[in-house]
Amino acid sequence: MKINDHYMNLASNYLFADIAKKVQAFKAENPEAEVISLGIGDVTQPLCPAVVEALHKAADEMGQSATFRGYGPERGYDFLRNAIVENDYRARGIDIDADEVFVSDGAKSDTGNFQELLSEDCVVAVTDPVYPVYVDSNIMAGRRIVKLPCTAENGFVPAFPQEHVDVIYLCYPNNPTGTTLTKEQLKVWVDYALQHDALIFYDAAYEAFIQSKDVPHSIYEIPGAKECAVEFHSFSKTAGFTGVRCGYTIVPKALPVPLNQLWSRRQCTKFNGTSYISQRAAEAIYTPDGQQQIRSTIGYYMQNAKLMRETLTQMGFTVYGGTDAPYIWVKTPKGMTSWEFFDWMLHSAHVVCTPGAGFGPSGEGYVRLTAFGTHENTEKALRRMANRL
Ligand SMILES: *Cc1c(COP(=O)(O)O)cnc(C)c1O
């Protein structure tokens, strides 16, 4: 039996397992210590009332023969695709057709699967540090990957690749660094892609956290982007859907290759849609109540981010991100490696962070903190760090 050899080229996915192991060992030695995690990328606040109401209502419909739904349309229900077009695009002056919207079960599957439409010999560029899904899914397919370092030295703005690449994955606001590109900085990449026959796969999973006026919510705010970019969205961080599962992907019909048709064909073959119940829940996010409620939860997380930025800066740390994203990227002090700083945080403050090196070589010398904790835990974690310095 021959397996897909490319899987042998995957780096072992030890990051979160190694973190868990270290935390477990620490807890075993210090059973009385109360460990606070600012490491995980999962949300903590519950679904908002408008979403819960929609979930109940949809569940009731599924229990009545008159309103029961079986398999849904492959691209998603019209009610959700129209809500997406109206609220996320038309309201921003962007013209996206409902036929360009593909409802998904989240952005991880779509950012991971979309590469299937490309030839094996395409060269792929990713920023470094990076969300590992883009890298691993392309390694599984045997593609070559070019890394574009993003560090304090270049202001976390990637430089153009030194060679021709066919695809560029961009994630802004960025996980893990929490940094953004302004409209002007993103325009440079759209122009580059158009000029060099490259595609941009744009992950906008953290779009809802943007506070700054000059940071684009969608790559389609940039002229020409519909001719070179696919855009991925998720309700996971926007509305606490990490356990509900729903997102969407925009595949413009104006792209130079028929990706819209191919993605439709691919999804019809391998995907049977997101549940009706999840799609009704996602629709509720776009109601006035839903909007007001998710804004309030995002505000709650961004208050944590602000407190973390300010307090860590006062303590003498150099921090990045956290103004338009729920992540704070902290420079490790005194030339410590990211794992050394992780150990210090765990042992002296009982706080868990994520070592930057786990996101790629350019993440060395940084750690990621998330703003997804509760206010109480975030404050407590910061107080402990301050006491230990
Ligand atoms: C969390 C996250 C996603 C969303 O994943 P889902 O599958 O929608 O839960 C996508 N991209 C990045 C960079 C993320 O951090």
Coordinates of C-alpha atoms and ligand atoms in Angstrom, one line a residue:
M1 CA 0.0 0.0 0.0
K2 CA 1.5 3.4 -1.0
I3 CA 0.5 6.4 1.0
N4 CA 0.7 10.0 0.0
D5 CA 4.5 10.6 0.6
H6 CA 4.0 14.4 0.9
Y7 CA 2.5 13.8 4.3
M8 CA 6.0 12.7 5.4
N9 CA 7.2 16.2 4.7
L10 CA 4.9 17.8 7.2
A11 CA 6.6 19.2 10.3
S12 CA 5.3 17.5 13.4
N13 CA 2.4 19.4 14.8
Y14 CA 3.8 19.6 18.3
L15 CA 3.2 23.2 19.3
F16 CA -0.1 22.9 21.2
A17 CA 0.7 19.4 22.4
D18 CA 4.1 20.6 23.8
I19 CA 2.4 23.5 25.5
A20 CA -0.2 21.2 27.0
K21 CA 2.5 18.8 28.2
K22 CA 4.5 21.6 29.9
V23 CA 1.3 23.0 31.5
Q24 CA 0.3 19.6 32.8
A25 CA 3.8 18.9 34.2
F26 CA 3.7 22.3 35.9
K27 CA 0.3 21.7 37.4
A28 CA 1.3 18.3 38.7
E29 CA 4.3 19.9 40.6
N30 CA 2.2 22.9 41.7
P31 CA -1.3 21.6 42.4
E32 CA -2.3 24.8 44.2
A33 CA -1.3 27.1 41.4
E34 CA -4.1 28.6 39.4
V35 CA -2.9 28.7 35.8
I36 CA -4.5 31.3 33.5
S37 CA -4.3 30.6 29.7
L38 CA -3.8 33.6 27.4
G39 CA -2.6 31.1 24.8
I40 CA -5.5 29.5 23.1
G41 CA -7.1 31.0 20.0
D42 CA -10.6 30.1 21.1
V43 CA -13.3 32.5 22.3
T44 CA -14.8 32.4 25.8
Q45 CA -18.0 34.5 25.6
P46 CA -21.2 32.7 24.9
L47 CA -23.4 33.1 21.7
C48 CA -25.4 36.3 21.7
P49 CA -29.2 36.1 22.4
A50 CA -30.2 36.9 18.7
V51 CA -28.2 33.8 17.6
V52 CA -29.5 31.6 20.3
E53 CA -33.1 32.5 19.4
A54 CA -32.4 31.7 15.8
L55 CA -30.9 28.4 16.7
H56 CA -34.1 27.5 18.8
K57 CA -36.4 28.6 16.0
A58 CA -34.5 26.6 13.3
A59 CA -34.4 23.5 15.5
D60 CA -38.2 23.8 15.9
E61 CA -38.7 24.1 12.2
M62 CA -36.6 20.9 11.7
G63 CA -39.1 19.1 14.0
Q64 CA -42.2 20.0 11.9
S65 CA -43.0 18.2 8.7
A66 CA -44.1 21.5 7.0
T67 CA -40.8 23.2 7.7
F68 CA -38.3 20.3 7.9
R69 CA -35.2 20.7 5.6
G70 CA -33.0 18.0 4.3
Y71 CA -29.9 18.6 2.1
G72 CA -29.6 22.3 1.4
P73 CA -28.3 24.1 -1.7
E74 CA -24.5 23.5 -2.1
R75 CA -23.5 27.2 -2.1
G76 CA -25.6 27.9 1.0
Y77 CA -29.2 29.2 1.5
D78 CA -30.2 32.3 -0.3
F79 CA -31.3 34.0 2.9
L80 CA -27.7 33.9 4.2
R81 CA -25.9 34.6 0.9
N82 CA -28.1 37.6 0.4
A83 CA -27.5 38.9 4.0
I84 CA -23.7 38.5 3.4
V85 CA -23.9 40.4 0.1
E86 CA -26.0 43.2 1.5
N87 CA -24.2 43.7 4.9
D88 CA -20.6 42.8 4.3
Y89 CA -20.3 44.1 0.7
R90 CA -23.0 46.4 -0.6
A91 CA -23.1 48.4 2.6
R92 CA -19.3 49.1 2.0
G93 CA -19.9 50.0 -1.6
I94 CA -18.6 46.7 -3.0
D95 CA -20.5 44.9 -5.6
I96 CA -20.4 41.1 -5.0
D97 CA -22.9 38.8 -6.7
A98 CA -24.7 36.2 -4.5
D99 CA -23.3 33.6 -7.0
E100 CA -19.8 34.5 -5.8
V101 CA -20.6 33.6 -2.2
F102 CA -20.0 30.0 -1.0
V103 CA -21.3 29.3 2.6
S104 CA -18.9 27.0 4.4
D105 CA -18.5 25.3 7.8
G106 CA -15.7 27.7 8.6
A107 CA -12.5 29.2 7.2
K108 CA -10.2 26.5 8.3
S109 CA -11.7 24.0 5.8
D110 CA -11.9 26.5 3.0
T111 CA -8.4 27.9 3.4
G112 CA -7.2 24.4 3.7
N113 CA -9.1 22.9 0.8
F114 CA -9.0 25.7 -1.8
Q115 CA -5.5 24.8 -2.9
E116 CA -7.0 21.7 -4.5
L117 CA -8.0 23.8 -7.5
L118 CA -4.3 24.6 -8.2
S119 CA -1.8 22.7 -10.1
E120 CA 0.8 20.7 -8.1
D121 CA 3.6 22.8 -9.5
C122 CA 2.3 26.1 -8.4
V123 CA 4.6 27.9 -6.0
V124 CA 3.0 29.3 -2.9
A125 CA 4.0 32.3 -0.8
V126 CA 3.0 32.6 2.9
T127 CA 3.9 35.2 5.5
D128 CA 6.1 34.0 8.3
P129 CA 4.9 33.6 11.1
V130 CA 1.8 32.1 9.7
Y131 CA -1.5 30.3 10.5
P132 CA -0.2 26.7 9.9
V133 CA -3.2 25.6 7.8
Y134 CA -2.0 27.4 4.6
V135 CA 1.5 25.7 4.9
D136 CA 0.4 22.2 5.8
S137 CA -2.4 21.9 3.2
N138 CA 0.1 22.8 0.5
I139 CA 2.8 20.5 1.8
M140 CA 0.2 17.7 1.7
A141 CA -0.3 18.5 -2.0
G142 CA 3.5 18.5 -2.6
R143 CA 3.8 22.2 -3.4
R144 CA 6.9 24.4 -2.8
I145 CA 6.5 27.1 -0.3
V146 CA 8.2 30.5 -0.1
K147 CA 8.2 32.3 3.2
L148 CA 7.9 36.1 3.5
P149 CA 9.3 37.1 6.9
C150 CA 7.2 39.6 8.9
T151 CA 9.1 41.0 11.9
A152 CA 9.4 44.3 13.8
E153 CA 12.3 45.1 11.4
N154 CA 9.9 45.4 8.4
G155 CA 7.0 46.6 10.5
F156 CA 5.3 43.2 9.9
V157 CA 4.7 44.2 6.3
P158 CA 6.0 41.4 4.0
A159 CA 8.4 42.2 1.2
F160 CA 7.7 40.8 -2.3
P161 CA 9.0 37.3 -3.0
Q162 CA 12.4 37.0 -4.7
E163 CA 11.0 34.7 -7.4
H164 CA 7.8 34.2 -9.2
V165 CA 5.0 32.8 -7.0
D166 CA 1.5 31.7 -8.2
V167 CA -0.3 32.2 -5.0
I168 CA 0.1 34.5 -2.0
Y169 CA -1.8 33.8 1.3
L170 CA -2.4 37.0 3.2
C171 CA -4.2 37.1 6.6
Y172 CA -5.2 40.5 7.9
P173 CA -5.8 41.4 10.6
N174 CA -3.1 38.8 11.2
N175 CA -3.0 35.7 13.3
P176 CA -0.6 35.4 15.2
T177 CA 0.9 39.0 15.1
G178 CA -2.3 41.0 15.5
T179 CA -0.9 43.5 12.9
T180 CA -2.8 44.9 9.9
L181 CA -2.2 46.3 6.4
T182 CA -3.6 49.7 5.6
K183 CA -5.6 50.1 2.4
E184 CA -2.5 51.6 0.7
Q185 CA -0.3 48.7 1.8
L186 CA -2.8 46.1 0.6
K187 CA -3.2 47.9 -2.7
V188 CA 0.6 47.3 -3.3
W189 CA -0.1 43.6 -3.1
V190 CA -3.1 43.6 -5.3
D191 CA -1.1 45.5 -7.9
Y192 CA 1.7 43.1 -7.6
A193 CA -0.6 40.1 -8.0
L194 CA -2.2 41.6 -11.1
Q195 CA 1.2 42.4 -12.6
H196 CA 2.7 39.0 -11.9
D197 CA -0.2 36.7 -12.6
A198 CA -0.5 35.6 -9.0
L199 CA -3.6 34.9 -7.0
I200 CA -4.1 36.2 -3.5
F201 CA -5.9 34.0 -0.9
Y202 CA -7.1 36.6 1.6
D203 CA -8.1 35.4 5.0
A204 CA -10.3 38.0 6.7
A205 CA -11.3 35.9 9.7
Y206 CA -10.6 38.8 12.1
E207 CA -12.2 41.6 10.0
A208 CA -14.8 42.3 12.6
F209 CA -12.1 43.4 15.1
I210 CA -10.9 46.3 13.0
Q211 CA -11.2 49.7 14.7
S212 CA -8.9 51.8 12.5
K213 CA -10.4 53.7 9.6
D214 CA -7.6 53.1 7.1
V215 CA -7.6 49.3 7.5
P216 CA -9.7 47.5 4.9
H217 CA -12.4 45.0 6.0
S218 CA -12.3 43.3 2.6
I219 CA -9.7 43.0 -0.1
Y220 CA -12.4 44.0 -2.6
E221 CA -12.2 47.5 -1.3
I222 CA -9.0 47.7 -3.4
P223 CA -9.7 48.2 -7.2
G224 CA -8.7 45.2 -9.2
A225 CA -8.9 42.7 -6.4
K226 CA -11.8 40.9 -8.0
E227 CA -9.5 39.9 -10.8
C228 CA -6.9 38.4 -8.5
A229 CA -8.3 37.5 -5.0
V230 CA -10.4 34.9 -3.2
E231 CA -11.6 36.0 0.2
F232 CA -12.3 33.8 3.2
H233 CA -14.5 34.7 6.1
S234 CA -15.5 33.0 9.4
F235 CA -18.2 33.7 12.0
S236 CA -16.0 31.9 14.5
K237 CA -14.3 34.9 16.1
T238 CA -16.9 37.4 14.9
A239 CA -19.7 35.8 16.7
G240 CA -18.4 32.9 18.8
F241 CA -19.2 30.3 16.2
T242 CA -16.1 28.1 16.9
G243 CA -18.5 25.3 18.1
V244 CA -21.5 26.2 15.8
R245 CA -19.4 26.2 12.6
C246 CA -20.2 28.6 9.7
G247 CA -18.2 30.9 7.4
Y248 CA -18.1 31.8 3.7
T249 CA -15.8 32.3 0.8
I250 CA -16.0 34.8 -2.0
V251 CA -14.8 33.4 -5.4
P252 CA -15.2 36.2 -8.0
K253 CA -16.3 35.4 -11.5
A254 CA -13.9 38.0 -12.8
L255 CA -10.8 35.9 -11.9
P256 CA -8.6 35.0 -14.9
V257 CA -9.2 31.3 -14.2
P258 CA -12.7 29.8 -13.7
L259 CA -12.2 29.2 -10.0
N260 CA -15.8 30.0 -9.3
Q261 CA -17.0 27.1 -11.4
L262 CA -14.3 24.8 -10.2
W263 CA -15.0 25.6 -6.5
S264 CA -18.7 25.0 -7.1
R265 CA -17.9 21.6 -8.7
R266 CA -15.5 20.7 -5.9
Q267 CA -17.9 21.6 -3.2
C268 CA -20.8 19.7 -4.9
T269 CA -18.6 16.6 -4.9
K270 CA -17.0 16.7 -1.5
F271 CA -19.1 18.9 0.7
N272 CA -22.8 18.7 1.7
G273 CA -23.2 22.1 3.1
T274 CA -23.4 23.7 6.5
S275 CA -26.4 22.8 8.6
Y276 CA -29.6 24.8 8.1
I277 CA -29.6 25.5 11.8
S278 CA -26.0 27.0 11.6
Q279 CA -27.0 29.1 8.6
R280 CA -30.1 30.5 10.3
A281 CA -27.8 31.3 13.3
A282 CA -25.4 33.1 11.0
E283 CA -28.2 35.1 9.4
A284 CA -29.2 36.4 12.9
I285 CA -25.8 38.1 13.2
Y286 CA -26.9 40.5 10.5
T287 CA -30.1 41.6 12.2
P288 CA -29.9 45.0 14.1
D289 CA -30.1 43.1 17.5
G290 CA -27.5 40.6 16.3
Q291 CA -25.1 43.4 15.1
Q292 CA -25.4 45.3 18.4
Q293 CA -24.9 42.2 20.5
I294 CA -21.8 40.9 18.6
R295 CA -20.3 44.4 18.6
S296 CA -20.6 44.4 22.4
T297 CA -18.8 41.0 22.7
I298 CA -16.1 42.2 20.3
G299 CA -15.8 45.4 22.4
Y300 CA -15.3 43.2 25.5
Y301 CA -12.4 41.4 23.9
M302 CA -10.9 44.6 22.5
Q303 CA -11.0 46.1 26.0
N304 CA -8.8 43.2 27.1
A305 CA -6.5 43.8 24.2
K306 CA -6.2 47.5 25.1
L307 CA -5.5 46.7 28.8
M308 CA -2.9 44.2 27.7
R309 CA -1.2 46.6 25.3
E310 CA -1.1 49.4 27.8
T311 CA -0.1 47.4 30.9
L312 CA 2.6 45.4 29.1
T313 CA 4.0 48.6 27.6
Q314 CA 4.1 50.2 31.1
M315 CA 6.0 47.1 32.3
G316 CA 8.6 47.8 29.6
F317 CA 7.7 45.2 27.0
T318 CA 7.6 46.0 23.3
V319 CA 4.2 44.9 22.0
Y320 CA 2.6 44.8 18.5
G321 CA -1.0 44.2 17.4
G322 CA -4.0 44.4 19.6
T323 CA -5.5 47.5 18.2
D324 CA -7.4 45.9 15.3
A325 CA -7.1 42.3 16.3
P326 CA -7.6 40.1 19.4
Y327 CA -3.9 39.2 19.5
I328 CA -0.9 40.8 21.1
W329 CA 2.5 39.9 19.8
V330 CA 5.1 40.5 22.5
K331 CA 8.8 40.8 22.0
T332 CA 10.6 38.6 24.4
P333 CA 12.8 40.5 26.8
K334 CA 16.6 40.2 27.1
G335 CA 17.0 38.1 24.0
M336 CA 15.1 35.2 25.5
T337 CA 13.9 32.6 23.0
S338 CA 10.1 32.3 22.7
W339 CA 10.2 29.0 24.6
E340 CA 12.4 30.4 27.4
F341 CA 9.9 33.3 27.8
F342 CA 7.0 30.8 27.8
D343 CA 8.7 28.9 30.7
W344 CA 9.3 32.1 32.6
M345 CA 5.6 33.1 32.2
L346 CA 4.4 29.7 33.3
H347 CA 6.7 29.3 36.2
S348 CA 6.7 32.8 37.7
A349 CA 3.3 34.2 36.7
H350 CA 1.4 31.0 36.1
V351 CA 0.3 32.4 32.7
V352 CA 0.2 30.4 29.5
C353 CA 1.2 32.1 26.2
T354 CA 2.0 30.7 22.8
P355 CA 5.7 30.7 21.7
G356 CA 6.0 32.6 18.5
A357 CA 8.5 30.1 17.1
G358 CA 5.6 27.7 16.8
F359 CA 4.2 29.8 13.9
G360 CA 7.4 29.8 11.9
P361 CA 11.1 30.8 12.1
S362 CA 10.3 34.5 12.1
G363 CA 8.2 34.1 15.2
E364 CA 11.3 33.3 17.2
G365 CA 11.8 36.0 19.8
Y366 CA 8.1 36.7 20.2
V367 CA 5.1 35.2 22.0
R368 CA 1.4 35.5 21.3
L369 CA -1.2 36.5 23.9
T370 CA -4.9 36.4 23.1
A371 CA -7.5 38.9 24.2
F372 CA -10.2 36.1 24.3
G373 CA -10.0 35.6 28.0
T374 CA -12.3 37.0 30.6
H375 CA -11.6 40.5 32.0
E376 CA -11.0 39.0 35.5
N377 CA -8.4 36.5 34.2
T378 CA -6.7 39.0 31.9
E379 CA -6.3 41.5 34.7
K380 CA -5.1 38.9 37.1
A381 CA -2.6 37.6 34.6
L382 CA -1.2 41.1 34.0
R383 CA -1.0 41.8 37.7
R384 CA 1.0 38.6 38.3
M385 CA 3.4 39.4 35.5
A386 CA 4.0 42.9 36.9
N387 CA 4.7 41.5 40.4
R388 CA 7.3 39.1 39.0
L389 CA 9.3 41.6 37.0
Ligands
LIG1 C1 -9.6 31.1 13.7 C2 -9.1 31.3 12.4 C3 -9.9 30.9 11.3 C4 -11.3 30.4 11.4 O1 -11.4 29.1 11.5 P1 -12.9 28.5 11.5 O2 -12.6 27.2 10.8 O3 -13.8 29.3 10.7 O4 -13.2 28.3 12.9 C5 -9.4 31.2 10.0 N1 -8.2 31.7 9.8 C6 -7.4 32.1 10.8 C7 -6.1 32.8 10.6 C8 -7.9 31.9 12.1 O5 -7.1 32.2 13.2

